[in-house]
């Protein structure tokens, strides 16, 4: 469960980062 939550958090952070980068492009 912890690994899954960690992976989900990493995926969320990565997609948020990509979203910000695209917005600032």
N, CA, C and O atoms as a Maestro MAE file, in Angstrom:
{
 s_m_m2io_version
 :::
 2.0.0
}

f_m_ct {
 s_m_title
 :::
 protein
 m_atom[100] {
  # First column is atom index #
  i_m_mmod_type
  r_m_x_coord
  r_m_y_coord
  r_m_z_coord
  i_m_residue_number
  s_m_chain_name
  s_m_pdb_residue_name
  s_m_pdb_atom_name
  i_m_atomic_number
  :::
  1 25 0.840 -1.192 0.000 1 A "UNK " " N  " 7
  2 3 0.000 0.000 0.000 1 A "UNK " " CA " 6
  3 2 0.882 1.252 0.000 1 A "UNK " " C  " 6
  4 15 0.617 2.210 -0.726 1 A "UNK " " O  " 8
  5 25 1.941 1.229 0.830 2 A "UNK " " N  " 7
  6 3 2.827 2.398 0.926 2 A "UNK " " CA " 6
  7 2 3.544 2.643 -0.399 2 A "UNK " " C  " 6
  8 15 3.688 3.784 -0.836 2 A "UNK " " O  " 8
  9 25 3.993 1.553 -1.033 3 A "UNK " " N  " 7
  10 3 4.691 1.672 -2.316 3 A "UNK " " CA " 6
  11 2 3.748 2.244 -3.368 3 A "UNK " " C  " 6
  12 15 4.132 3.107 -4.157 3 A "UNK " " O  " 8
  13 25 2.504 1.752 -3.371 4 A "UNK " " N  " 7
  14 3 1.515 2.226 -4.338 4 A "UNK " " CA " 6
  15 2 1.228 3.703 -4.132 4 A "UNK " " C  " 6
  16 15 1.149 4.467 -5.093 4 A "UNK " " O  " 8
  17 25 1.072 4.105 -2.866 5 A "UNK " " N  " 7
  18 3 0.797 5.504 -2.547 5 A "UNK " " CA " 6
  19 2 1.980 6.383 -2.952 5 A "UNK " " C  " 6
  20 15 1.796 7.495 -3.449 5 A "UNK " " O  " 8
  21 25 3.187 5.879 -2.736 6 A "UNK " " N  " 7
  22 3 4.394 6.618 -3.103 6 A "UNK " " CA " 6
  23 2 4.469 6.792 -4.619 6 A "UNK " " C  " 6
  24 15 4.795 7.868 -5.119 6 A "UNK " " O  " 8
  25 25 4.161 5.712 -5.339 7 A "UNK " " N  " 7
  26 3 4.184 5.757 -6.798 7 A "UNK " " CA " 6
  27 2 3.129 6.732 -7.312 7 A "UNK " " C  " 6
  28 15 3.382 7.501 -8.238 7 A "UNK " " O  " 8
  29 25 1.948 6.693 -6.704 8 A "UNK " " N  " 7
  30 3 0.862 7.589 -7.097 8 A "UNK " " CA " 6
  31 2 1.258 9.037 -6.840 8 A "UNK " " C  " 6
  32 15 0.979 9.914 -7.657 8 A "UNK " " O  " 8
  33 25 1.912 9.287 -5.703 9 A "UNK " " N  " 7
  34 3 2.366 10.639 -5.364 9 A "UNK " " CA " 6
  35 2 3.406 11.117 -6.368 9 A "UNK " " C  " 6
  36 15 3.373 12.267 -6.804 9 A "UNK " " O  " 8
  37 25 4.334 10.227 -6.735 10 A "UNK " " N  " 7
  38 3 5.375 10.573 -7.700 10 A "UNK " " CA " 6
  39 2 4.754 10.903 -9.054 10 A "UNK " " C  " 6
  40 15 5.156 11.863 -9.711 10 A "UNK " " O  " 8
  41 25 3.768 10.099 -9.467 11 A "UNK " " N  " 7
  42 3 3.103 10.322 -10.746 11 A "UNK " " CA " 6
  43 2 2.355 11.651 -10.737 11 A "UNK " " C  " 6
  44 15 2.376 12.392 -11.720 11 A "UNK " " O  " 8
  45 25 1.694 11.944 -9.618 12 A "UNK " " N  " 7
  46 3 0.963 13.203 -9.483 12 A "UNK " " CA " 6
  47 2 1.906 14.396 -9.533 12 A "UNK " " C  " 6
  48 15 1.614 15.400 -10.182 12 A "UNK " " O  " 8
  49 25 3.044 14.283 -8.841 13 A "UNK " " N  " 7
  50 3 4.023 15.370 -8.814 13 A "UNK " " CA " 6
  51 2 4.612 15.584 -10.206 13 A "UNK " " C  " 6
  52 15 4.794 16.722 -10.639 13 A "UNK " " O  " 8
  53 25 4.908 14.494 -10.902 14 A "UNK " " N  " 7
  54 3 5.482 14.586 -12.244 14 A "UNK " " CA " 6
  55 2 4.498 15.240 -13.210 14 A "UNK " " C  " 6
  56 15 4.891 16.083 -14.016 14 A "UNK " " O  " 8
  57 25 3.220 14.858 -13.134 15 A "UNK " " N  " 7
  58 3 2.231 15.427 -14.043 15 A "UNK " " CA " 6
  59 2 1.972 16.891 -13.706 15 A "UNK " " C  " 6
  60 15 1.729 17.697 -14.604 15 A "UNK " " O  " 8
  61 25 2.020 17.245 -12.420 16 A "UNK " " N  " 7
  62 3 1.837 18.645 -12.019 16 A "UNK " " CA " 6
  63 2 3.011 19.477 -12.528 16 A "UNK " " C  " 6
  64 15 2.829 20.602 -12.992 16 A "UNK " " O  " 8
  65 25 4.212 18.916 -12.438 17 A "UNK " " N  " 7
  66 3 5.421 19.590 -12.911 17 A "UNK " " CA " 6
  67 2 5.325 19.823 -14.418 17 A "UNK " " C  " 6
  68 15 5.623 20.916 -14.901 17 A "UNK " " O  " 8
  69 25 4.913 18.804 -15.153 18 A "UNK " " N  " 7
  70 3 4.784 18.917 -16.606 18 A "UNK " " CA " 6
  71 2 3.730 19.966 -16.959 18 A "UNK " " C  " 6
  72 15 3.902 20.729 -17.910 18 A "UNK " " O  " 8
  73 25 2.639 20.001 -16.189 19 A "UNK " " N  " 7
  74 3 1.569 20.969 -16.422 19 A "UNK " " CA " 6
  75 2 2.083 22.394 -16.241 19 A "UNK " " C  " 6
  76 15 1.788 23.273 -17.052 19 A "UNK " " O  " 8
  77 25 2.853 22.620 -15.176 20 A "UNK " " N  " 7
  78 3 3.426 23.943 -14.902 20 A "UNK " " CA " 6
  79 2 4.394 24.344 -16.013 20 A "UNK " " C  " 6
  80 15 4.382 25.485 -16.473 20 A "UNK " " O  " 8
  81 25 5.233 23.397 -16.440 21 A "UNK " " N  " 7
  82 3 6.199 23.670 -17.513 21 A "UNK " " CA " 6
  83 2 5.469 24.059 -18.797 21 A "UNK " " C  " 6
  84 15 5.869 24.995 -19.489 21 A "UNK " " O  " 8
  85 25 4.394 23.333 -19.109 22 A "UNK " " N  " 7
  86 3 3.636 23.644 -20.320 22 A "UNK " " CA " 6
  87 2 2.954 25.002 -20.210 22 A "UNK " " C  " 6
  88 15 2.835 25.726 -21.198 22 A "UNK " " O  " 8
  89 25 2.508 25.344 -19.004 23 A "UNK " " N  " 7
  90 3 1.863 26.641 -18.795 23 A "UNK " " CA " 6
  91 2 2.860 27.783 -18.946 23 A "UNK " " C  " 6
  92 15 2.523 28.844 -19.470 23 A "UNK " " O  " 8
  93 25 4.090 27.560 -18.485 24 A "UNK " " N  " 7
  94 3 5.106 28.612 -18.542 24 A "UNK " " CA " 6
  95 2 5.850 28.649 -19.871 24 A "UNK " " C  " 6
  96 15 6.676 29.533 -20.102 24 A "UNK " " O  " 8
  97 25 5.554 27.679 -20.749 25 A "UNK " " N  " 7
  98 3 6.258 27.596 -22.016 25 A "UNK " " CA " 6
  99 2 6.080 28.894 -22.814 25 A "UNK " " C  " 6
  100 15 6.606 29.016 -23.920 25 A "UNK " " O  " 8
  :::
 }
 m_bond[99] {
  # First column is bond index #
  i_m_from
  i_m_to
  i_m_order
  :::
  1 1 2 1
  2 2 3 1
  3 3 4 2
  4 3 5 1
  5 5 6 1
  6 6 7 1
  7 7 8 2
  8 7 9 1
  9 9 10 1
  10 10 11 1
  11 11 12 2
  12 11 13 1
  13 13 14 1
  14 14 15 1
  15 15 16 2
  16 15 17 1
  17 17 18 1
  18 18 19 1
  19 19 20 2
  20 19 21 1
  21 21 22 1
  22 22 23 1
  23 23 24 2
  24 23 25 1
  25 25 26 1
  26 26 27 1
  27 27 28 2
  28 27 29 1
  29 29 30 1
  30 30 31 1
  31 31 32 2
  32 31 33 1
  33 33 34 1
  34 34 35 1
  35 35 36 2
  36 35 37 1
  37 37 38 1
  38 38 39 1
  39 39 40 2
  40 39 41 1
  41 41 42 1
  42 42 43 1
  43 43 44 2
  44 43 45 1
  45 45 46 1
  46 46 47 1
  47 47 48 2
  48 47 49 1
  49 49 50 1
  50 50 51 1
  51 51 52 2
  52 51 53 1
  53 53 54 1
  54 54 55 1
  55 55 56 2
  56 55 57 1
  57 57 58 1
  58 58 59 1
  59 59 60 2
  60 59 61 1
  61 61 62 1
  62 62 63 1
  63 63 64 2
  64 63 65 1
  65 65 66 1
  66 66 67 1
  67 67 68 2
  68 67 69 1
  69 69 70 1
  70 70 71 1
  71 71 72 2
  72 71 73 1
  73 73 74 1
  74 74 75 1
  75 75 76 2
  76 75 77 1
  77 77 78 1
  78 78 79 1
  79 79 80 2
  80 79 81 1
  81 81 82 1
  82 82 83 1
  83 83 84 2
  84 83 85 1
  85 85 86 1
  86 86 87 1
  87 87 88 2
  88 87 89 1
  89 89 90 1
  90 90 91 1
  91 91 92 2
  92 91 93 1
  93 93 94 1
  94 94 95 1
  95 95 96 2
  96 95 97 1
  97 97 98 1
  98 98 99 1
  99 99 100 2
  :::
 }
}
